[in-house]
Tab-separated table of C-alpha atoms and ligand atoms in Angstrom:
chain	number	residue	atom	x	y	z
A	1	UNK	CA	-6.193	55.191	175.280
A	2	UNK	CA	-8.025	51.870	175.648
A	3	UNK	CA	-5.837	49.019	174.469
A	4	UNK	CA	-8.824	47.572	172.638
A	5	UNK	CA	-11.009	49.516	170.310
A	6	UNK	CA	-14.688	48.963	169.783
A	7	UNK	CA	-14.269	45.201	169.691
A	8	UNK	CA	-16.968	43.003	171.218
A	9	UNK	CA	-15.817	40.547	173.925
A	10	UNK	CA	-16.063	37.669	171.464
A	11	UNK	CA	-13.962	39.726	169.094
A	12	UNK	CA	-11.069	39.674	171.563
A	13	UNK	CA	-11.098	35.876	171.698
A	14	UNK	CA	-11.372	35.768	167.919
A	15	UNK	CA	-8.519	38.240	167.525
A	16	UNK	CA	-6.237	36.337	169.902
A	17	UNK	CA	-7.072	33.209	167.878
A	18	UNK	CA	-5.735	35.062	164.808
A	19	UNK	CA	-2.233	34.537	166.269
A	20	UNK	CA	0.524	36.211	164.263
A	21	UNK	CA	-1.993	37.840	161.946
A	22	UNK	CA	-3.810	39.389	164.852
A	23	UNK	CA	-3.176	42.741	166.450
A	24	UNK	CA	0.316	44.117	166.076
A	25	UNK	CA	2.441	45.797	168.799
A	26	UNK	CA	0.579	47.572	171.598
A	27	UNK	CA	1.393	51.009	170.243
A	28	UNK	CA	1.334	50.107	166.565
A	29	UNK	CA	-1.563	49.832	164.121
A	30	UNK	CA	-3.659	46.756	164.762
A	31	UNK	CA	-6.544	45.108	162.952
A	32	UNK	CA	-9.732	44.619	164.992
A	33	UNK	CA	-13.080	43.124	164.112
A	34	UNK	CA	-16.036	45.472	163.858
A	35	UNK	CA	-19.686	44.518	163.709
A	36	UNK	CA	-22.143	45.725	161.186
A	37	UNK	CA	-25.870	45.210	161.574
A	38	UNK	CA	-28.902	46.571	159.762
A	39	UNK	CA	-29.990	50.139	160.219
A	40	UNK	CA	-32.598	48.966	162.746
A	41	UNK	CA	-29.688	48.572	165.153
A	42	UNK	CA	-29.189	52.329	165.125
A	43	UNK	CA	-32.161	53.194	167.291
A	44	UNK	CA	-32.845	49.797	168.865
A	45	UNK	CA	-31.311	50.614	172.211
A	46	UNK	CA	-32.573	54.183	172.450
A	47	UNK	CA	-35.118	55.128	175.115
A	48	UNK	CA	-38.331	55.874	173.184
A	49	UNK	CA	-38.945	58.989	175.261
A	50	UNK	CA	-35.812	60.826	174.079
A	51	UNK	CA	-36.137	62.732	170.781
A	52	UNK	CA	-33.947	61.089	168.165
A	53	UNK	CA	-31.088	63.353	167.159
A	54	UNK	CA	-31.130	64.178	163.456
A	55	UNK	CA	-28.900	65.531	160.697
A	56	UNK	CA	-30.916	68.757	160.965
A	57	UNK	CA	-29.923	69.024	164.637
A	58	UNK	CA	-26.242	68.567	163.767
A	59	UNK	CA	-26.520	71.190	161.019
A	60	UNK	CA	-28.183	73.603	163.471
A	61	UNK	CA	-25.355	73.139	166.006
A	62	UNK	CA	-22.774	73.969	163.327
A	63	UNK	CA	-24.733	76.781	161.620
A	64	UNK	CA	-25.472	78.600	164.891
A	65	UNK	CA	-21.880	77.952	166.055
A	66	UNK	CA	-23.274	76.226	169.150
A	67	UNK	CA	-20.496	73.771	168.313
A	68	UNK	CA	-17.168	75.406	167.532
A	69	UNK	CA	-14.677	72.631	168.320
A	70	UNK	CA	-15.464	70.078	165.636
A	71	UNK	CA	-13.195	67.031	165.421
A	72	UNK	CA	-13.312	64.970	162.239
A	73	UNK	CA	-12.200	61.355	161.680
A	74	UNK	CA	-11.967	60.000	158.158
A	75	UNK	CA	-11.006	56.884	156.237
A	76	UNK	CA	-10.533	55.791	152.652
A	77	UNK	CA	-14.261	56.101	151.893
A	78	UNK	CA	-13.962	59.880	151.548
A	79	UNK	CA	-11.386	59.513	148.752
A	80	UNK	CA	-13.309	57.010	146.618
A	81	UNK	CA	-15.201	59.931	144.980
A	82	UNK	CA	-11.737	61.199	143.905
A	83	UNK	CA	-11.096	57.875	142.147
A	84	UNK	CA	-8.930	56.250	144.817
A	85	UNK	CA	-10.119	52.756	145.823
A	86	UNK	CA	-10.735	52.175	149.505
A	87	UNK	CA	-9.277	49.095	151.178
A	88	UNK	CA	-12.111	46.759	152.097
A	89	UNK	CA	-15.123	47.401	149.837
A	90	UNK	CA	-15.811	43.971	148.320
A	91	UNK	CA	-14.635	43.838	144.709
A	92	UNK	CA	-13.540	47.468	144.347
A	93	UNK	CA	-11.384	47.774	147.478
A	94	UNK	CA	-7.612	47.674	147.206
A	95	UNK	CA	-7.380	44.498	149.242
A	96	UNK	CA	-9.527	42.718	146.616
A	97	UNK	CA	-7.260	43.842	143.793
A	98	UNK	CA	-3.714	42.992	144.823
A	99	UNK	CA	-3.423	39.756	142.801
A	100	UNK	CA	-0.918	41.441	140.432
A	101	UNK	CA	1.462	42.028	143.352
A	102	UNK	CA	1.908	38.340	144.143
A	103	UNK	CA	1.717	38.856	147.921
A	104	UNK	CA	0.775	36.203	150.532
A	105	UNK	CA	-2.228	38.181	151.874
A	106	UNK	CA	-3.485	41.756	151.262
A	107	UNK	CA	-2.185	43.563	154.354
A	108	UNK	CA	1.335	42.184	153.680
A	109	UNK	CA	1.804	45.176	151.375
A	110	UNK	CA	1.861	47.329	154.529
A	111	UNK	CA	3.994	45.000	156.647
A	112	UNK	CA	7.660	45.735	157.437
A	113	UNK	CA	8.813	42.105	157.315
A	114	UNK	CA	7.424	41.623	153.813
A	115	UNK	CA	8.673	45.062	152.725
A	116	UNK	CA	12.234	44.265	153.791
A	117	UNK	CA	11.990	41.006	151.869
A	118	UNK	CA	10.355	42.498	148.767
A	119	UNK	CA	9.647	46.300	148.620
A	120	UNK	CA	8.498	46.239	144.963
A	121	UNK	CA	4.754	45.616	145.582
A	122	UNK	CA	4.546	48.581	147.970
A	123	UNK	CA	6.318	50.925	145.558
A	124	UNK	CA	4.136	49.739	142.667
A	125	UNK	CA	1.103	50.588	144.811
A	126	UNK	CA	2.707	53.914	145.824
A	127	UNK	CA	3.051	54.811	142.129
A	128	UNK	CA	-0.659	54.092	141.628
A	129	UNK	CA	-1.554	56.217	144.653
A	130	UNK	CA	0.847	59.041	143.702
A	131	UNK	CA	-0.800	62.110	145.296
A	132	UNK	CA	-0.329	64.196	142.133
A	133	UNK	CA	-2.706	61.857	140.247
A	134	UNK	CA	-5.812	62.726	142.259
A	135	UNK	CA	-7.742	65.763	143.427
A	136	UNK	CA	-9.726	66.570	146.544
A	137	UNK	CA	-13.515	66.187	146.287
A	138	UNK	CA	-16.477	67.976	147.880
A	139	UNK	CA	-15.880	66.204	151.189
A	140	UNK	CA	-12.326	67.493	151.553
A	141	UNK	CA	-13.505	71.001	150.640
A	142	UNK	CA	-16.360	70.788	153.168
A	143	UNK	CA	-13.732	70.197	155.863
A	144	UNK	CA	-11.695	73.109	154.434
A	145	UNK	CA	-14.805	75.317	154.784
A	146	UNK	CA	-15.232	74.159	158.379
A	147	UNK	CA	-11.633	75.270	158.928
A	148	UNK	CA	-12.086	78.596	157.105
A	149	UNK	CA	-15.051	79.304	159.398
A	150	UNK	CA	-12.927	78.619	162.491
A	151	UNK	CA	-14.943	75.534	163.464
A	152	UNK	CA	-12.413	72.734	162.792
A	153	UNK	CA	-10.463	71.752	165.891
A	154	UNK	CA	-8.587	68.925	164.123
A	155	UNK	CA	-8.985	66.432	161.280
A	156	UNK	CA	-7.711	62.908	161.966
A	157	UNK	CA	-7.205	60.970	158.769
A	158	UNK	CA	-6.203	57.373	158.067
A	159	UNK	CA	-5.668	58.278	154.432
A	160	UNK	CA	-2.230	58.495	152.837
A	161	UNK	CA	-3.350	60.266	149.654
A	162	UNK	CA	-2.596	63.707	151.068
A	163	UNK	CA	-5.828	65.174	149.658
A	164	UNK	CA	-6.604	66.956	152.934
A	165	UNK	CA	-3.399	69.003	152.468
A	166	UNK	CA	-4.154	69.591	148.773
A	167	UNK	CA	-7.604	70.987	149.717
A	168	UNK	CA	-5.802	73.723	151.664
A	169	UNK	CA	-6.343	72.545	155.229
A	170	UNK	CA	-3.186	73.607	157.122
A	171	UNK	CA	-0.946	70.775	158.337
A	172	UNK	CA	-1.367	72.166	161.889
A	173	UNK	CA	-5.032	71.128	161.694
A	174	UNK	CA	-4.238	67.638	160.427
A	175	UNK	CA	-3.236	64.397	162.110
A	176	UNK	CA	-2.176	61.988	159.362
A	177	UNK	CA	-2.450	58.975	161.663
A	178	UNK	CA	-1.227	56.397	159.131
A	179	UNK	CA	1.532	58.595	157.814
A	180	UNK	CA	2.184	60.422	154.588
A	181	UNK	CA	3.995	60.182	151.278
A	182	UNK	CA	5.276	63.727	151.797
A	183	UNK	CA	8.554	62.413	153.266
A	184	UNK	CA	10.593	59.189	153.590
A	185	UNK	CA	13.019	57.637	156.070
A	186	UNK	CA	15.987	55.408	155.259
A	187	UNK	CA	15.428	51.880	156.556
A	188	UNK	CA	19.076	51.659	157.699
A	189	UNK	CA	20.575	55.027	158.642
A	190	UNK	CA	17.144	56.563	159.485
A	191	UNK	CA	17.908	59.781	157.583
A	192	UNK	CA	14.783	61.695	156.558
A	193	UNK	CA	14.178	62.794	152.941
A	194	UNK	CA	11.608	65.164	151.364
A	195	UNK	CA	9.288	63.694	148.727
A	196	UNK	CA	11.224	65.223	145.816
A	197	UNK	CA	14.165	62.940	146.722
A	198	UNK	CA	12.310	59.698	146.031
A	199	UNK	CA	9.227	60.153	143.827
A	200	UNK	CA	11.209	60.224	140.569
A	201	UNK	CA	12.528	56.721	141.281
A	202	UNK	CA	9.059	55.499	142.273
A	203	UNK	CA	7.514	56.854	139.061
A	204	UNK	CA	10.291	55.139	137.059
A	205	UNK	CA	9.500	51.792	138.799
A	206	UNK	CA	12.755	51.905	140.715
A	207	UNK	CA	13.074	51.190	144.467
A	208	UNK	CA	14.453	54.485	145.886
A	209	UNK	CA	17.802	53.756	147.597
A	210	UNK	CA	19.404	55.881	150.263
A	211	UNK	CA	22.181	58.083	148.774
A	212	UNK	CA	24.232	57.671	151.967
A	213	UNK	CA	24.039	53.987	152.848
A	214	UNK	CA	22.609	50.705	151.531
A	215	UNK	CA	19.127	51.344	152.949
A	216	UNK	CA	15.831	52.008	151.143
A	217	UNK	CA	14.035	55.368	151.305
A	218	UNK	CA	10.714	54.128	152.771
A	219	UNK	CA	7.914	56.726	152.542
A	220	UNK	CA	6.661	57.691	156.026
A	221	UNK	CA	3.552	55.524	155.714
A	222	UNK	CA	2.773	53.721	158.972
A	223	UNK	CA	3.061	49.964	158.437
A	224	UNK	CA	1.239	47.446	160.625
A	225	UNK	CA	3.090	47.153	163.913
A	226	UNK	CA	4.870	50.506	163.498
A	227	UNK	CA	4.224	53.290	166.026
A	228	UNK	CA	1.867	56.029	164.859
A	229	UNK	CA	3.268	59.538	164.328
A	230	UNK	CA	3.780	61.537	167.522
A	231	UNK	CA	1.108	64.008	166.369
A	232	UNK	CA	-1.429	61.235	166.957
A	233	UNK	CA	-0.991	61.958	170.682
A	234	UNK	CA	-2.801	65.277	170.119
A	235	UNK	CA	-5.966	63.193	170.515
A	236	UNK	CA	-5.391	63.300	174.281
A	237	UNK	CA	-6.188	67.027	174.146
A	238	UNK	CA	-8.515	67.245	171.151
A	239	UNK	CA	-11.144	64.595	171.878
A	240	UNK	CA	-11.967	65.697	175.439
A	241	UNK	CA	-12.309	69.276	174.089
A	242	UNK	CA	-14.469	68.346	171.085
A	243	UNK	CA	-18.104	69.466	171.136
A	244	UNK	CA	-19.016	67.636	167.918
A	245	UNK	CA	-17.466	64.550	166.255
A	246	UNK	CA	-17.866	63.805	162.545
A	247	UNK	CA	-16.770	60.354	161.308
A	248	UNK	CA	-16.850	59.647	157.578
A	249	UNK	CA	-15.863	56.862	155.186
A	250	UNK	CA	-14.216	54.359	157.452
A	251	UNK	CA	-14.789	50.740	158.473
A	252	UNK	CA	-13.367	51.512	161.960
A	253	UNK	CA	-11.358	48.291	161.733
A	254	UNK	CA	-7.866	49.488	162.509
A	255	UNK	CA	-6.663	50.316	166.020
A	256	UNK	CA	-5.774	52.508	167.769
A	257	UNK	CA	-7.468	54.938	165.330
A	258	UNK	CA	-10.892	53.264	165.563
A	259	UNK	CA	-11.060	53.705	169.346
A	260	UNK	CA	-10.937	57.483	168.959
A	261	UNK	CA	-14.635	57.251	168.019
A	262	UNK	CA	-15.293	56.512	171.715
A	263	UNK	CA	-13.007	59.234	173.060
A	264	UNK	CA	-15.425	62.198	173.048
A	265	UNK	CA	-17.668	63.011	176.028
A	266	UNK	CA	-20.849	60.954	176.365
A	267	UNK	CA	-23.135	63.910	175.549
A	268	UNK	CA	-21.117	65.038	172.514
A	269	UNK	CA	-23.101	64.493	169.295
A	270	UNK	CA	-21.446	62.063	166.843
A	271	UNK	CA	-22.366	62.083	163.151
A	272	UNK	CA	-21.354	58.884	161.298
A	273	UNK	CA	-21.542	59.004	157.482
A	274	UNK	CA	-20.720	55.746	155.722
A	275	UNK	CA	-22.063	53.159	153.304
A	276	UNK	CA	-22.418	50.563	156.041
A	277	UNK	CA	-22.986	50.553	159.772
A	278	UNK	CA	-19.847	49.550	161.672
A	279	UNK	CA	-18.074	49.875	165.015
A	280	UNK	CA	-19.907	51.032	168.126
A	281	UNK	CA	-22.495	52.783	165.965
A	282	UNK	CA	-23.789	49.304	165.240
A	283	UNK	CA	-23.699	47.695	168.652
A	284	UNK	CA	-23.494	50.449	171.241
A	285	UNK	CA	-25.022	53.624	169.771
A	286	UNK	CA	-25.225	56.716	171.975
A	287	UNK	CA	-28.300	58.877	172.483
A	288	UNK	CA	-26.863	61.752	170.414
A	289	UNK	CA	-25.500	59.640	167.543
A	290	UNK	CA	-26.694	60.417	164.042
A	291	UNK	CA	-25.974	57.801	161.372
A	292	UNK	CA	-26.292	58.594	157.669
A	293	UNK	CA	-25.898	55.367	155.680
A	294	UNK	CA	-25.379	55.503	151.937
A	295	UNK	CA	-23.185	57.453	149.554
A	296	UNK	CA	-20.822	59.777	151.365
A	297	UNK	CA	-21.098	62.550	148.738
A	298	UNK	CA	-24.901	62.604	148.897
A	299	UNK	CA	-24.840	62.752	152.687
A	300	UNK	CA	-22.307	65.594	152.758
A	301	UNK	CA	-24.248	67.490	150.081
A	302	UNK	CA	-27.378	67.150	152.234
A	303	UNK	CA	-25.548	68.439	155.301
A	304	UNK	CA	-24.088	71.369	153.335
A	305	UNK	CA	-27.596	72.215	152.064
A	306	UNK	CA	-28.970	72.196	155.618
A	307	UNK	CA	-26.103	74.493	156.624
A	308	UNK	CA	-26.912	76.904	153.784
A	309	UNK	CA	-23.301	76.635	152.595
A	310	UNK	CA	-23.934	75.183	149.109
A	311	UNK	CA	-23.023	78.306	147.138
A	312	UNK	CA	-20.052	79.154	149.336
A	313	UNK	CA	-18.717	75.636	148.925
A	314	UNK	CA	-19.164	75.714	145.161
A	315	UNK	CA	-17.220	78.997	145.009
A	316	UNK	CA	-14.427	77.510	147.135
A	317	UNK	CA	-14.207	74.414	144.920
A	318	UNK	CA	-14.119	76.584	141.803
A	319	UNK	CA	-11.300	78.755	143.193
A	320	UNK	CA	-9.241	75.812	144.404
A	321	UNK	CA	-9.761	73.839	141.179
A	322	UNK	CA	-8.481	76.872	139.242
A	323	UNK	CA	-5.350	76.906	141.404
A	324	UNK	CA	-4.753	73.173	140.808
A	325	UNK	CA	-5.265	73.626	137.054
A	326	UNK	CA	-2.588	76.327	137.188
A	327	UNK	CA	-0.264	74.020	139.125
A	328	UNK	CA	-0.741	71.149	136.679
A	329	UNK	CA	-0.052	73.220	133.544
B	401	APR	N1	-19.834	56.357	150.244
B	401	APR	C1	-20.008	55.891	151.508
B	401	APR	N2	-19.161	55.014	152.101
B	401	APR	C2	-18.124	54.575	151.361
B	401	APR	C3	-17.874	55.019	150.042
B	401	APR	C4	-18.793	55.944	149.485
B	401	APR	N3	-18.622	56.426	148.237
B	401	APR	N4	-16.742	54.381	149.593
B	401	APR	C5	-16.314	53.597	150.591
B	401	APR	N5	-17.133	53.711	151.655
B	401	APR	C6	-17.019	53.046	152.951
B	401	APR	C7	-16.859	51.549	152.841
B	401	APR	O1	-18.126	50.923	152.805
B	401	APR	C8	-16.105	51.238	154.138
B	401	APR	O2	-17.004	51.026	155.224
B	401	APR	O3	-15.823	53.515	153.556
B	401	APR	C9	-15.277	52.499	154.390
B	401	APR	C10	-13.815	52.316	154.024
B	401	APR	O4	-13.289	51.308	154.862
B	401	APR	P1	-11.847	50.718	154.541
B	401	APR	O5	-11.752	50.366	153.116
B	401	APR	O6	-11.594	49.656	155.593
B	401	APR	O7	-10.871	51.950	154.771
B	401	APR	P2	-10.371	52.538	156.154
B	401	APR	O8	-11.432	52.466	157.201
B	401	APR	O9	-9.810	53.866	155.865
B	401	APR	O10	-9.177	51.526	156.526
B	401	APR	C11	-8.416	51.835	157.666
B	401	APR	O11	-6.873	50.060	157.096
B	401	APR	O12	-5.348	48.749	155.964
B	401	APR	C12	-5.540	49.931	156.622
B	401	APR	O13	-3.991	51.585	155.995
B	401	APR	C13	-5.297	51.158	155.792
B	401	APR	O14	-5.690	53.334	156.774
B	401	APR	C14	-6.319	52.157	156.300
B	401	APR	C15	-6.995	51.419	157.446
B	402	ZN	ZN1	20.595	55.453	154.676
């Protein structure tokens, strides 16, 4: 795994100039700087002779099952249609709306040193993000349909909302790279606890304390500088095997997750769906990249239409929504 993600040379100097706020430990989550340029950058470096790869081509590869080992990478942008803010969208992103938490800078809410000093802001945020408050959207169910059709090799998510699980994708098909609220670990004795042991406290605005020692039950969300879950190492097998890579709703700013976008073979088609152009899709596009800029729901709906899966997906969503209604009664 490259130590540096898709960061331009100048980005490395800039990052090292960030000092203590720069990249965290080698194995832990690190911030990197991505570039975003206008759409013209998408095809600028392509040889004019080669036919530009299109969304129709990607749909054809999936529909005809020419591609059967699809790897998916997602970020917070796929959960905004479910009502969960992403992190960096100007104005609406979480990092623009943390004033109430009285923290020194936005990412501090996911930093161990700050957490050990004051865990309240994180738990207040956790209460807001409580998985039971939100539901999967069409994007999560599109991935579920990919799985049901035996085409999903693995879904790598940076999201901590758990909506991939709620949509019915088996945990064996998921890599929750930045952790999950489904369990917690004591900050002192390192005991592990299931979610039912701590959510009641969180919902009552209490910091959940370990029943055995003086530690805090910290949900298994990966903080900056912490090692990623061991399951993240599955990428060593999955990405070389992938015959199609879908990347949706992410700014590709956080390493080592962002670098996975470069880990598939050079001839493997990559479909990037996002509001803005970021990462290597901006400054080092590949000949079989397809970039769909704009609203993630519209782009996924268009892809589903091209696949001829619209009705099937609607039926799936209806069935699953009925189940969730039953659960929430
Ligand atoms: N349609 C299309 N794109 C969207 C939409 C939408 N409805 N909503 C958001 N986006 C895009 C944003 O424009 C942005 O490029 O999704 C991307 C989300 O980027 P971030 O907010 O940076 O989220 P993410 O990439 O998941 O962040 C990675 O940073 O701080 C950490 O733990 C955090 O896991 C997270 C990591
Ligand atoms: Zn303990």
